[in-house]
Amino acid sequence: MLRVLGVDPGLTRCGIGVVDIDPTRRASLVHVSVVRTDPATPLEQRVLAIAERVAALLDEHQPDVVALERVFAQHNVRTVMGTAQASGVVLHAAAARGLAVALHTPSEVKAAVTGHGAADKKQVTAMVQRILRLDAPPTPADAADALALAICHGWRRGGVSAPEVGGGGALTPAQRAWRAAEKSAAAPRLDG
C-alpha cells in the first residue's frame, strides 16, 4: 500500500488530499481538506497557517511520499508567487520529515485521471469522485485537484495493472488511456 499526500498549492486556497493506492492501483480516500487564508492577513501569517496545517497532516497521516503540483509560468505574477510560496512550505515540511516530493504538471495530472491532458476542472472532479468511489464530488476544485495529484503519483509509481473502478472489472476511458500510454512509453523506440 502506498500513501500519497497530494497538494494543490495556493496562498488563498491550498488543497490537500491523502490517498492510499493498493498494488492493483485501487485508490481509497484517507483525507481531504483545503487550507484557506485571507488575502487581508499579513503574508507571513498566511504562509505560517499553511505550513502548520501541512505539517500537522504529514504527522497525522504519515504518507510515504508527497505529490505537489509543479509551479508553472503564467501571465499573472501574483498567482505564480502565491503558488510558489505555498509550494516552498510543502517542500520544507516534507524534507524535514525525510519524505520525497514528486512534482507533476497540471496536464500530467489531468491526463492521468481523465485520459486527456486538457480536461477541465469539472471533468477532473468527476473522475476523482468515480476513482475514489465517493458519494459526492470533492469541493472546492482545489480539494479535487489535490486528490488528483495523489492519484496521478500513485498510478505513475510502478508498472502494475490499471485499477478497476467501482469493482466492476471494466476500465474507465482514463484508465485505458493511461494503460496505453504506459505500454507506449515502455515499448522500444524504433526512431532513435
GROMACS .gro file of C-alpha atoms in nm, residues 87-164:
model
   78
   87SER     CA    1   0.496   2.508  -0.265
   88GLY     CA    2   0.805   2.610  -0.070
   89VAL     CA    3   0.627   2.547   0.258
   90VAL     CA    4   0.525   2.199   0.143
   91LEU     CA    5   0.877   2.119   0.017
   92HIS     CA    6   1.024   2.226   0.351
   93ALA     CA    7   0.776   2.025   0.558
   94ALA     CA    8   0.832   1.711   0.351
   95ALA     CA    9   1.211   1.746   0.356
   96ALA     CA   10   1.208   1.798   0.734
   97ARG     CA   11   1.040   1.456   0.763
   98GLY     CA   12   1.266   1.282   0.511
   99LEU     CA   13   0.988   1.247   0.255
  100ALA     CA   14   1.043   1.252  -0.119
  101VAL     CA   15   0.841   1.506  -0.317
  102ALA     CA   16   0.724   1.430  -0.670
  103LEU     CA   17   0.634   1.727  -0.891
  104HIS     CA   18   0.361   1.683  -1.152
  105THR     CA   19   0.238   1.931  -1.412
  106PRO     CA   20  -0.133   2.012  -1.433
  107SER     CA   21  -0.161   1.848  -1.778
  108GLU     CA   22   0.014   1.534  -1.649
  109VAL     CA   23  -0.236   1.508  -1.364
  110LYS     CA   24  -0.535   1.569  -1.593
  111ALA     CA   25  -0.412   1.301  -1.834
  112ALA     CA   26  -0.364   1.054  -1.550
  113VAL     CA   27  -0.716   1.081  -1.412
  114THR     CA   28  -0.920   1.168  -1.723
  115GLY     CA   29  -0.714   1.039  -2.013
  116HIS     CA   30  -0.689   1.391  -2.159
  117GLY     CA   31  -0.426   1.650  -2.062
  118ALA     CA   32  -0.654   1.942  -2.148
  119ALA     CA   33  -0.950   1.825  -1.937
  120ASP     CA   34  -1.139   2.093  -1.747
  121LYS     CA   35  -1.183   2.109  -1.369
  122LYS     CA   36  -1.532   1.960  -1.389
  123GLN     CA   37  -1.401   1.652  -1.571
  124VAL     CA   38  -1.116   1.609  -1.322
  125THR     CA   39  -1.354   1.638  -1.028
  126ALA     CA   40  -1.597   1.385  -1.179
  127MET     CA   41  -1.320   1.132  -1.238
  128VAL     CA   42  -1.172   1.180  -0.891
  129GLN     CA   43  -1.519   1.113  -0.748
  130ARG     CA   44  -1.551   0.798  -0.957
  131ILE     CA   45  -1.197   0.669  -0.894
  132LEU     CA   46  -1.234   0.715  -0.517
  133ARG     CA   47  -1.594   0.588  -0.518
  134LEU     CA   48  -1.722   0.899  -0.339
  135ASP     CA   49  -2.092   0.973  -0.291
  136ALA     CA   50  -2.039   1.339  -0.386
  137PRO     CA   51  -1.774   1.529  -0.577
  138PRO     CA   52  -1.495   1.674  -0.363
  139THR     CA   53  -1.526   2.051  -0.339
  140PRO     CA   54  -1.389   2.305  -0.396
  141ALA     CA   55  -1.180   2.233  -0.707
  142ASP     CA   56  -0.861   2.273  -0.501
  143ALA     CA   57  -0.960   1.965  -0.299
  144ALA     CA   58  -1.032   1.761  -0.612
  145ASP     CA   59  -0.703   1.876  -0.766
  146ALA     CA   60  -0.507   1.767  -0.457
  147LEU     CA   61  -0.668   1.424  -0.472
  148ALA     CA   62  -0.598   1.404  -0.847
  149LEU     CA   63  -0.230   1.479  -0.778
  150ALA     CA   64  -0.213   1.198  -0.522
  151ILE     CA   65  -0.385   0.954  -0.761
  152CYS     CA   66  -0.160   1.058  -1.050
  153HIS     CA   67   0.153   0.993  -0.848
  154GLY     CA   68   0.024   0.663  -0.711
  155TRP     CA   69  -0.058   0.539  -1.058
  156ARG     CA   70   0.275   0.654  -1.203
  157ARG     CA   71   0.496   0.493  -0.942
  158GLY     CA   72   0.502   0.141  -1.083
  159GLY     CA   73   0.417  -0.095  -1.362
  160VAL     CA   74   0.121  -0.273  -1.208
  161SER     CA   75  -0.210  -0.329  -1.378
  162ALA     CA   76  -0.461  -0.049  -1.405
  163PRO     CA   77  -0.733  -0.036  -1.140
  164GLU     CA   78  -1.092  -0.134  -1.161
   0.00000   0.00000   0.00000
